[in-house]
Amino acid sequence: MKKIVVILLLLLSPLGYSQNWLTSIEEAKNQAVTENKAILLVFSGSDWCAPCMKLEKVVWKSEAFKQEAQEKWVLLRADFPKKKGNQLSSELTASNKKLAEKYNKGGSFPLVVALDKTGKVIGMTGFKNVSAEEYIKIINALVK
């Protein structure tokens, strides 16, 4: 019986720490209004952009970022994969292109855009080769 409980706890524990990256700006705005949080919009090329992959590994997957994000931000991702096996649905691709037309006209990857709860840009940054804790400080400076 103890083994079953331990296995269940191990399987379910990542769910408590996982991030909820949204893909809809409208859903992100609604959640931001409801929770009184800023929106963190991340433009990434998950399968071709080396700095994007490093941010994913070092910052987005860190416990420090997960905790900070849960308290302060609604997370929104606009991904632009290139490999055939990683292609998104046509609807999501179109939605991401609309986000890029509005918030990433220069086509920068990665690009982190801080938005207020109405979708207005309050700051942006790109890749920085720093620790998760340092990157969180950079984001917090954007949102203030």
Short mmCIF file of N, CA and C in Angstrom, two decimals:
data_model
loop_
_atom_site.label_atom_id
_atom_site.label_comp_id
_atom_site.label_asym_id
_atom_site.label_seq_id
_atom_site.Cartn_x
_atom_site.Cartn_y
_atom_site.Cartn_z
N MET A 1 0.82 -1.20 0.00
CA MET A 1 0.00 0.00 0.00
C MET A 1 0.87 1.26 0.00
N LYS A 2 1.93 1.24 0.82
CA LYS A 2 2.82 2.40 0.88
C LYS A 2 3.44 2.68 -0.48
N LYS A 3 3.80 1.61 -1.20
CA LYS A 3 4.41 1.79 -2.51
C LYS A 3 3.45 2.48 -3.47
N ILE A 4 2.19 2.13 -3.43
CA ILE A 4 1.19 2.74 -4.31
C ILE A 4 1.05 4.23 -4.00
N VAL A 5 1.00 4.59 -2.72
CA VAL A 5 0.88 5.98 -2.33
C VAL A 5 2.11 6.78 -2.78
N VAL A 6 3.29 6.20 -2.58
CA VAL A 6 4.52 6.88 -2.99
C VAL A 6 4.55 7.07 -4.50
N ILE A 7 4.17 6.05 -5.24
CA ILE A 7 4.15 6.15 -6.70
C ILE A 7 3.16 7.22 -7.15
N LEU A 8 1.98 7.24 -6.56
CA LEU A 8 0.99 8.26 -6.91
C LEU A 8 1.50 9.66 -6.60
N LEU A 9 2.13 9.83 -5.45
CA LEU A 9 2.68 11.14 -5.10
C LEU A 9 3.76 11.57 -6.09
N LEU A 10 4.60 10.65 -6.48
CA LEU A 10 5.65 10.97 -7.44
C LEU A 10 5.09 11.34 -8.80
N LEU A 11 4.04 10.65 -9.20
CA LEU A 11 3.42 10.95 -10.50
C LEU A 11 2.65 12.27 -10.48
N LEU A 12 2.03 12.59 -9.38
CA LEU A 12 1.21 13.79 -9.31
C LEU A 12 1.97 15.03 -8.89
N SER A 13 3.12 14.89 -8.23
CA SER A 13 3.84 16.06 -7.74
C SER A 13 4.28 17.02 -8.84
N PRO A 14 4.69 16.57 -10.02
CA PRO A 14 5.04 17.54 -11.06
C PRO A 14 3.86 18.41 -11.49
N LEU A 15 2.66 17.90 -11.33
CA LEU A 15 1.49 18.69 -11.72
C LEU A 15 1.35 19.94 -10.87
N GLY A 16 1.74 19.86 -9.61
CA GLY A 16 1.65 21.01 -8.73
C GLY A 16 2.66 22.09 -9.07
N TYR A 17 3.73 21.70 -9.74
CA TYR A 17 4.78 22.65 -10.07
C TYR A 17 4.83 23.00 -11.55
N SER A 18 3.96 22.40 -12.33
CA SER A 18 4.02 22.67 -13.76
C SER A 18 3.43 24.04 -14.05
N GLN A 19 3.90 24.62 -15.14
CA GLN A 19 3.42 25.93 -15.51
C GLN A 19 2.29 25.78 -16.52
N ASN A 20 1.43 26.73 -16.50
CA ASN A 20 0.33 26.72 -17.44
C ASN A 20 0.59 27.78 -18.50
N TRP A 21 1.30 27.40 -19.55
CA TRP A 21 1.58 28.32 -20.65
C TRP A 21 0.35 28.36 -21.53
N LEU A 22 -0.29 29.49 -21.60
CA LEU A 22 -1.45 29.65 -22.45
C LEU A 22 -1.00 29.94 -23.88
N THR A 23 -1.93 29.77 -24.81
CA THR A 23 -1.63 30.06 -26.21
C THR A 23 -2.61 31.06 -26.81
N SER A 24 -3.55 31.52 -26.00
CA SER A 24 -4.56 32.47 -26.47
C SER A 24 -4.43 33.79 -25.71
N ILE A 25 -4.27 34.89 -26.46
CA ILE A 25 -4.14 36.21 -25.83
C ILE A 25 -5.42 36.57 -25.08
N GLU A 26 -6.56 36.21 -25.62
CA GLU A 26 -7.82 36.52 -24.94
C GLU A 26 -7.94 35.77 -23.62
N GLU A 27 -7.56 34.51 -23.63
CA GLU A 27 -7.59 33.73 -22.40
C GLU A 27 -6.60 34.31 -21.39
N ALA A 28 -5.43 34.72 -21.86
CA ALA A 28 -4.41 35.31 -20.98
C ALA A 28 -4.93 36.62 -20.37
N LYS A 29 -5.57 37.46 -21.19
CA LYS A 29 -6.10 38.73 -20.66
C LYS A 29 -7.20 38.47 -19.63
N ASN A 30 -8.08 37.54 -19.92
CA ASN A 30 -9.15 37.21 -18.97
C ASN A 30 -8.58 36.74 -17.64
N GLN A 31 -7.60 35.85 -17.71
CA GLN A 31 -6.98 35.34 -16.48
C GLN A 31 -6.24 36.45 -15.75
N ALA A 32 -5.56 37.32 -16.50
CA ALA A 32 -4.81 38.42 -15.89
C ALA A 32 -5.74 39.38 -15.15
N VAL A 33 -6.89 39.66 -15.73
CA VAL A 33 -7.87 40.52 -15.07
C VAL A 33 -8.40 39.85 -13.81
N THR A 34 -8.77 38.58 -13.95
CA THR A 34 -9.32 37.83 -12.82
C THR A 34 -8.32 37.74 -11.67
N GLU A 35 -7.05 37.48 -11.98
CA GLU A 35 -6.04 37.27 -10.95
C GLU A 35 -5.21 38.52 -10.65
N ASN A 36 -5.50 39.63 -11.35
CA ASN A 36 -4.78 40.88 -11.18
C ASN A 36 -3.27 40.68 -11.34
N LYS A 37 -2.89 40.12 -12.50
CA LYS A 37 -1.49 39.83 -12.79
C LYS A 37 -1.12 40.44 -14.14
N ALA A 38 0.18 40.59 -14.35
CA ALA A 38 0.70 40.98 -15.66
C ALA A 38 0.80 39.72 -16.52
N ILE A 39 0.91 39.93 -17.82
CA ILE A 39 1.06 38.82 -18.77
C ILE A 39 2.51 38.80 -19.24
N LEU A 40 3.09 37.62 -19.26
CA LEU A 40 4.43 37.44 -19.80
C LEU A 40 4.29 36.66 -21.11
N LEU A 41 4.50 37.35 -22.22
CA LEU A 41 4.38 36.75 -23.56
C LEU A 41 5.78 36.41 -24.05
N VAL A 42 5.98 35.13 -24.37
CA VAL A 42 7.29 34.66 -24.81
C VAL A 42 7.19 34.18 -26.25
N PHE A 43 8.00 34.78 -27.12
CA PHE A 43 8.12 34.32 -28.50
C PHE A 43 9.33 33.39 -28.56
N SER A 44 9.09 32.17 -29.03
CA SER A 44 10.19 31.21 -29.09
C SER A 44 10.16 30.40 -30.37
N GLY A 45 11.31 29.90 -30.70
CA GLY A 45 11.47 28.92 -31.76
C GLY A 45 11.98 27.66 -31.09
N SER A 46 11.06 26.88 -30.57
CA SER A 46 11.40 25.79 -29.64
C SER A 46 12.31 24.72 -30.22
N ASP A 47 12.35 24.57 -31.53
CA ASP A 47 13.17 23.48 -32.08
C ASP A 47 14.31 23.96 -32.98
N TRP A 48 14.56 25.26 -33.02
CA TRP A 48 15.64 25.76 -33.88
C TRP A 48 16.43 26.92 -33.26
N CYS A 49 15.89 27.59 -32.27
CA CYS A 49 16.51 28.78 -31.69
C CYS A 49 17.28 28.38 -30.43
N ALA A 50 18.62 28.35 -30.53
CA ALA A 50 19.45 27.93 -29.40
C ALA A 50 19.23 28.77 -28.14
N PRO A 51 19.18 30.11 -28.24
CA PRO A 51 18.92 30.90 -27.03
C PRO A 51 17.53 30.61 -26.44
N CYS A 52 16.55 30.31 -27.29
CA CYS A 52 15.21 29.96 -26.80
C CYS A 52 15.27 28.67 -25.98
N MET A 53 16.01 27.71 -26.49
CA MET A 53 16.15 26.42 -25.79
C MET A 53 16.89 26.61 -24.47
N LYS A 54 17.88 27.49 -24.46
CA LYS A 54 18.62 27.74 -23.22
C LYS A 54 17.71 28.43 -22.19
N LEU A 55 16.92 29.41 -22.63
CA LEU A 55 15.97 30.04 -21.69
C LEU A 55 15.01 29.00 -21.12
N GLU A 56 14.52 28.12 -21.98
CA GLU A 56 13.61 27.06 -21.54
C GLU A 56 14.26 26.23 -20.44
N LYS A 57 15.48 25.79 -20.70
CA LYS A 57 16.18 24.91 -19.77
C LYS A 57 16.59 25.62 -18.48
N VAL A 58 17.18 26.81 -18.60
CA VAL A 58 17.75 27.49 -17.45
C VAL A 58 16.71 28.29 -16.66
N VAL A 59 15.81 28.97 -17.37
CA VAL A 59 14.88 29.88 -16.68
C VAL A 59 13.50 29.28 -16.54
N TRP A 60 12.82 29.02 -17.66
CA TRP A 60 11.40 28.63 -17.60
C TRP A 60 11.17 27.35 -16.80
N LYS A 61 12.10 26.42 -16.83
CA LYS A 61 11.92 25.16 -16.11
C LYS A 61 12.46 25.21 -14.67
N SER A 62 13.04 26.34 -14.27
CA SER A 62 13.59 26.44 -12.92
C SER A 62 12.48 26.57 -11.88
N GLU A 63 12.76 26.05 -10.71
CA GLU A 63 11.78 26.15 -9.61
C GLU A 63 11.57 27.62 -9.22
N ALA A 64 12.63 28.41 -9.26
CA ALA A 64 12.51 29.83 -8.91
C ALA A 64 11.53 30.53 -9.84
N PHE A 65 11.65 30.27 -11.14
CA PHE A 65 10.73 30.91 -12.09
C PHE A 65 9.31 30.39 -11.91
N LYS A 66 9.16 29.11 -11.73
CA LYS A 66 7.83 28.53 -11.56
C LYS A 66 7.10 29.17 -10.38
N GLN A 67 7.81 29.34 -9.27
CA GLN A 67 7.20 29.93 -8.09
C GLN A 67 6.85 31.40 -8.33
N GLU A 68 7.77 32.14 -8.92
CA GLU A 68 7.55 33.56 -9.19
C GLU A 68 6.38 33.74 -10.17
N ALA A 69 6.37 32.93 -11.20
CA ALA A 69 5.32 33.04 -12.22
C ALA A 69 3.95 32.73 -11.63
N GLN A 70 3.88 31.73 -10.79
CA GLN A 70 2.60 31.37 -10.18
C GLN A 70 2.02 32.53 -9.39
N GLU A 71 2.88 33.30 -8.74
CA GLU A 71 2.43 34.42 -7.92
C GLU A 71 2.15 35.69 -8.72
N LYS A 72 2.92 35.92 -9.79
CA LYS A 72 2.90 37.25 -10.41
C LYS A 72 2.43 37.35 -11.85
N TRP A 73 2.55 36.29 -12.65
CA TRP A 73 2.32 36.44 -14.09
C TRP A 73 1.40 35.39 -14.66
N VAL A 74 0.74 35.78 -15.73
CA VAL A 74 0.03 34.84 -16.58
C VAL A 74 0.98 34.58 -17.74
N LEU A 75 1.27 33.32 -18.00
CA LEU A 75 2.26 32.96 -19.01
C LEU A 75 1.59 32.66 -20.35
N LEU A 76 2.11 33.28 -21.39
CA LEU A 76 1.58 33.13 -22.75
C LEU A 76 2.75 32.85 -23.68
N ARG A 77 2.66 31.80 -24.46
CA ARG A 77 3.75 31.43 -25.36
C ARG A 77 3.28 31.46 -26.81
N ALA A 78 4.10 32.06 -27.65
CA ALA A 78 3.88 32.03 -29.09
C ALA A 78 5.10 31.32 -29.68
N ASP A 79 4.91 30.07 -30.03
CA ASP A 79 6.02 29.25 -30.52
C ASP A 79 5.99 29.18 -32.04
N PHE A 80 7.19 29.16 -32.62
CA PHE A 80 7.33 29.09 -34.07
C PHE A 80 8.31 27.98 -34.45
N PRO A 81 7.89 26.72 -34.25
CA PRO A 81 8.79 25.61 -34.59
C PRO A 81 8.95 25.49 -36.10
N LYS A 82 10.10 24.94 -36.52
CA LYS A 82 10.36 24.78 -37.95
C LYS A 82 10.33 23.32 -38.40
N LYS A 83 10.69 22.40 -37.52
CA LYS A 83 10.74 20.99 -37.91
C LYS A 83 9.35 20.46 -38.18
N LYS A 84 9.25 19.66 -39.22
CA LYS A 84 7.96 19.14 -39.67
C LYS A 84 7.20 18.41 -38.56
N GLY A 85 7.92 17.64 -37.77
CA GLY A 85 7.28 16.87 -36.70
C GLY A 85 6.77 17.71 -35.54
N ASN A 86 7.18 18.97 -35.47
CA ASN A 86 6.80 19.83 -34.36
C ASN A 86 5.78 20.90 -34.76
N GLN A 87 5.26 20.81 -35.96
CA GLN A 87 4.36 21.85 -36.44
C GLN A 87 3.10 21.93 -35.58
N LEU A 88 2.61 23.14 -35.42
CA LEU A 88 1.41 23.41 -34.63
C LEU A 88 0.19 23.32 -35.52
N SER A 89 -0.97 23.33 -34.92
CA SER A 89 -2.20 23.34 -35.70
C SER A 89 -2.26 24.63 -36.52
N SER A 90 -3.01 24.62 -37.59
CA SER A 90 -3.11 25.82 -38.44
C SER A 90 -3.73 26.98 -37.66
N GLU A 91 -4.66 26.69 -36.75
CA GLU A 91 -5.29 27.73 -35.95
C GLU A 91 -4.28 28.38 -35.00
N LEU A 92 -3.47 27.54 -34.35
CA LEU A 92 -2.48 28.07 -33.41
C LEU A 92 -1.37 28.82 -34.16
N THR A 93 -0.99 28.31 -35.32
CA THR A 93 0.01 29.01 -36.14
C THR A 93 -0.50 30.39 -36.53
N ALA A 94 -1.76 30.47 -36.95
CA ALA A 94 -2.35 31.76 -37.33
C ALA A 94 -2.43 32.70 -36.13
N SER A 95 -2.80 32.17 -34.98
CA SER A 95 -2.88 32.97 -33.76
C SER A 95 -1.51 33.52 -33.38
N ASN A 96 -0.48 32.67 -33.47
CA ASN A 96 0.88 33.10 -33.14
C ASN A 96 1.37 34.17 -34.11
N LYS A 97 1.01 34.04 -35.38
CA LYS A 97 1.40 35.05 -36.37
C LYS A 97 0.75 36.39 -36.05
N LYS A 98 -0.51 36.37 -35.62
CA LYS A 98 -1.19 37.61 -35.23
C LYS A 98 -0.49 38.26 -34.04
N LEU A 99 -0.10 37.44 -33.07
CA LEU A 99 0.63 37.96 -31.90
C LEU A 99 1.95 38.59 -32.35
N ALA A 100 2.64 37.93 -33.27
CA ALA A 100 3.92 38.46 -33.76
C ALA A 100 3.72 39.77 -34.52
N GLU A 101 2.66 39.86 -35.31
CA GLU A 101 2.39 41.10 -36.04
C GLU A 101 2.18 42.28 -35.09
N LYS A 102 1.59 41.99 -33.94
CA LYS A 102 1.31 43.06 -32.99
C LYS A 102 2.46 43.33 -32.03
N TYR A 103 3.11 42.27 -31.53
CA TYR A 103 4.07 42.43 -30.45
C TYR A 103 5.53 42.12 -30.82
N ASN A 104 5.77 41.56 -31.99
CA ASN A 104 7.14 41.17 -32.36
C ASN A 104 7.39 41.46 -33.84
N LYS A 105 7.19 42.70 -34.22
CA LYS A 105 7.34 43.09 -35.62
C LYS A 105 8.74 42.86 -36.16
N GLY A 106 9.75 42.92 -35.29
CA GLY A 106 11.13 42.72 -35.72
C GLY A 106 11.51 41.26 -35.89
N GLY A 107 10.65 40.36 -35.45
CA GLY A 107 10.93 38.93 -35.58
C GLY A 107 12.07 38.44 -34.70
N SER A 108 12.19 38.99 -33.50
CA SER A 108 13.25 38.60 -32.57
C SER A 108 12.90 37.31 -31.84
N PHE A 109 13.92 36.44 -31.68
CA PHE A 109 13.75 35.19 -30.94
C PHE A 109 14.98 34.96 -30.09
N PRO A 110 14.80 34.69 -28.81
CA PRO A 110 13.55 34.79 -28.09
C PRO A 110 13.24 36.25 -27.79
N LEU A 111 11.98 36.51 -27.58
CA LEU A 111 11.54 37.83 -27.16
C LEU A 111 10.54 37.63 -26.02
N VAL A 112 10.78 38.33 -24.94
CA VAL A 112 9.90 38.27 -23.78
C VAL A 112 9.25 39.64 -23.66
N VAL A 113 7.92 39.65 -23.76
CA VAL A 113 7.17 40.90 -23.72
C VAL A 113 6.28 40.89 -22.49
N ALA A 114 6.46 41.91 -21.64
CA ALA A 114 5.60 42.08 -20.46
C ALA A 114 4.42 42.94 -20.87
N LEU A 115 3.22 42.45 -20.60
CA LEU A 115 1.99 43.15 -20.94
C LEU A 115 1.19 43.41 -19.67
N ASP A 116 0.45 44.51 -19.65
CA ASP A 116 -0.48 44.68 -18.54
C ASP A 116 -1.69 43.79 -18.82
N LYS A 117 -2.63 43.78 -17.90
CA LYS A 117 -3.76 42.87 -18.04
C LYS A 117 -4.67 43.18 -19.22
N THR A 118 -4.51 44.35 -19.85
CA THR A 118 -5.31 44.68 -21.03
C THR A 118 -4.58 44.35 -22.33
N GLY A 119 -3.31 43.92 -22.22
CA GLY A 119 -2.54 43.59 -23.40
C GLY A 119 -1.63 44.70 -23.88
N LYS A 120 -1.50 45.76 -23.10
CA LYS A 120 -0.62 46.88 -23.46
C LYS A 120 0.82 46.54 -23.05
N VAL A 121 1.77 46.80 -23.96
CA VAL A 121 3.18 46.51 -23.69
C VAL A 121 3.70 47.42 -22.58
N ILE A 122 4.33 46.80 -21.58
CA ILE A 122 4.94 47.58 -20.50
C ILE A 122 6.46 47.38 -20.46
N GLY A 123 6.97 46.45 -21.25
CA GLY A 123 8.41 46.24 -21.33
C GLY A 123 8.73 45.01 -22.13
N MET A 124 9.97 44.93 -22.60
CA MET A 124 10.40 43.73 -23.31
C MET A 124 11.89 43.53 -23.17
N THR A 125 12.29 42.27 -23.33
CA THR A 125 13.69 41.90 -23.26
C THR A 125 13.90 40.67 -24.12
N GLY A 126 15.15 40.34 -24.33
CA GLY A 126 15.50 39.16 -25.10
C GLY A 126 16.30 38.21 -24.25
N PHE A 127 17.14 37.45 -24.91
CA PHE A 127 17.98 36.48 -24.21
C PHE A 127 19.07 37.18 -23.42
N LYS A 128 19.28 36.73 -22.22
CA LYS A 128 20.39 37.16 -21.38
C LYS A 128 21.00 35.89 -20.81
N ASN A 129 22.29 35.76 -20.90
CA ASN A 129 22.97 34.57 -20.41
C ASN A 129 23.23 34.71 -18.92
N VAL A 130 22.15 34.60 -18.14
CA VAL A 130 22.22 34.77 -16.69
C VAL A 130 21.45 33.63 -16.02
N SER A 131 21.55 33.57 -14.71
CA SER A 131 20.82 32.55 -13.94
C SER A 131 19.32 32.84 -13.97
N ALA A 132 18.55 31.87 -13.56
CA ALA A 132 17.10 32.05 -13.48
C ALA A 132 16.77 33.20 -12.53
N GLU A 133 17.45 33.28 -11.42
CA GLU A 133 17.19 34.33 -10.44
C GLU A 133 17.46 35.71 -11.03
N GLU A 134 18.55 35.85 -11.77
CA GLU A 134 18.87 37.13 -12.41
C GLU A 134 17.84 37.47 -13.48
N TYR A 135 17.40 36.48 -14.24
CA TYR A 135 16.41 36.74 -15.28
C TYR A 135 15.08 37.16 -14.67
N ILE A 136 14.73 36.57 -13.55
CA ILE A 136 13.51 36.95 -12.84
C ILE A 136 13.59 38.43 -12.42
N LYS A 137 14.75 38.86 -11.96
CA LYS A 137 14.94 40.27 -11.59
C LYS A 137 14.72 41.17 -12.80
N ILE A 138 15.22 40.76 -13.96
CA ILE A 138 15.05 41.53 -15.20
C ILE A 138 13.56 41.64 -15.54
N ILE A 139 12.84 40.53 -15.43
CA ILE A 139 11.40 40.54 -15.71
C ILE A 139 10.67 41.44 -14.72
N ASN A 140 11.01 41.31 -13.44
CA ASN A 140 10.36 42.14 -12.43
C ASN A 140 10.59 43.62 -12.68
N ALA A 141 11.77 43.98 -13.17
CA ALA A 141 12.06 45.38 -13.49
C ALA A 141 11.19 45.86 -14.65
N LEU A 142 10.88 44.97 -15.58
CA LEU A 142 10.01 45.33 -16.71
C LEU A 142 8.58 45.59 -16.26
N VAL A 143 8.13 44.76 -15.35
CA VAL A 143 6.72 44.79 -14.94
C VAL A 143 6.42 45.95 -14.00
N LYS A 144 7.42 46.46 -13.29
CA LYS A 144 7.17 47.55 -12.34
C LYS A 144 6.82 48.85 -13.01
#
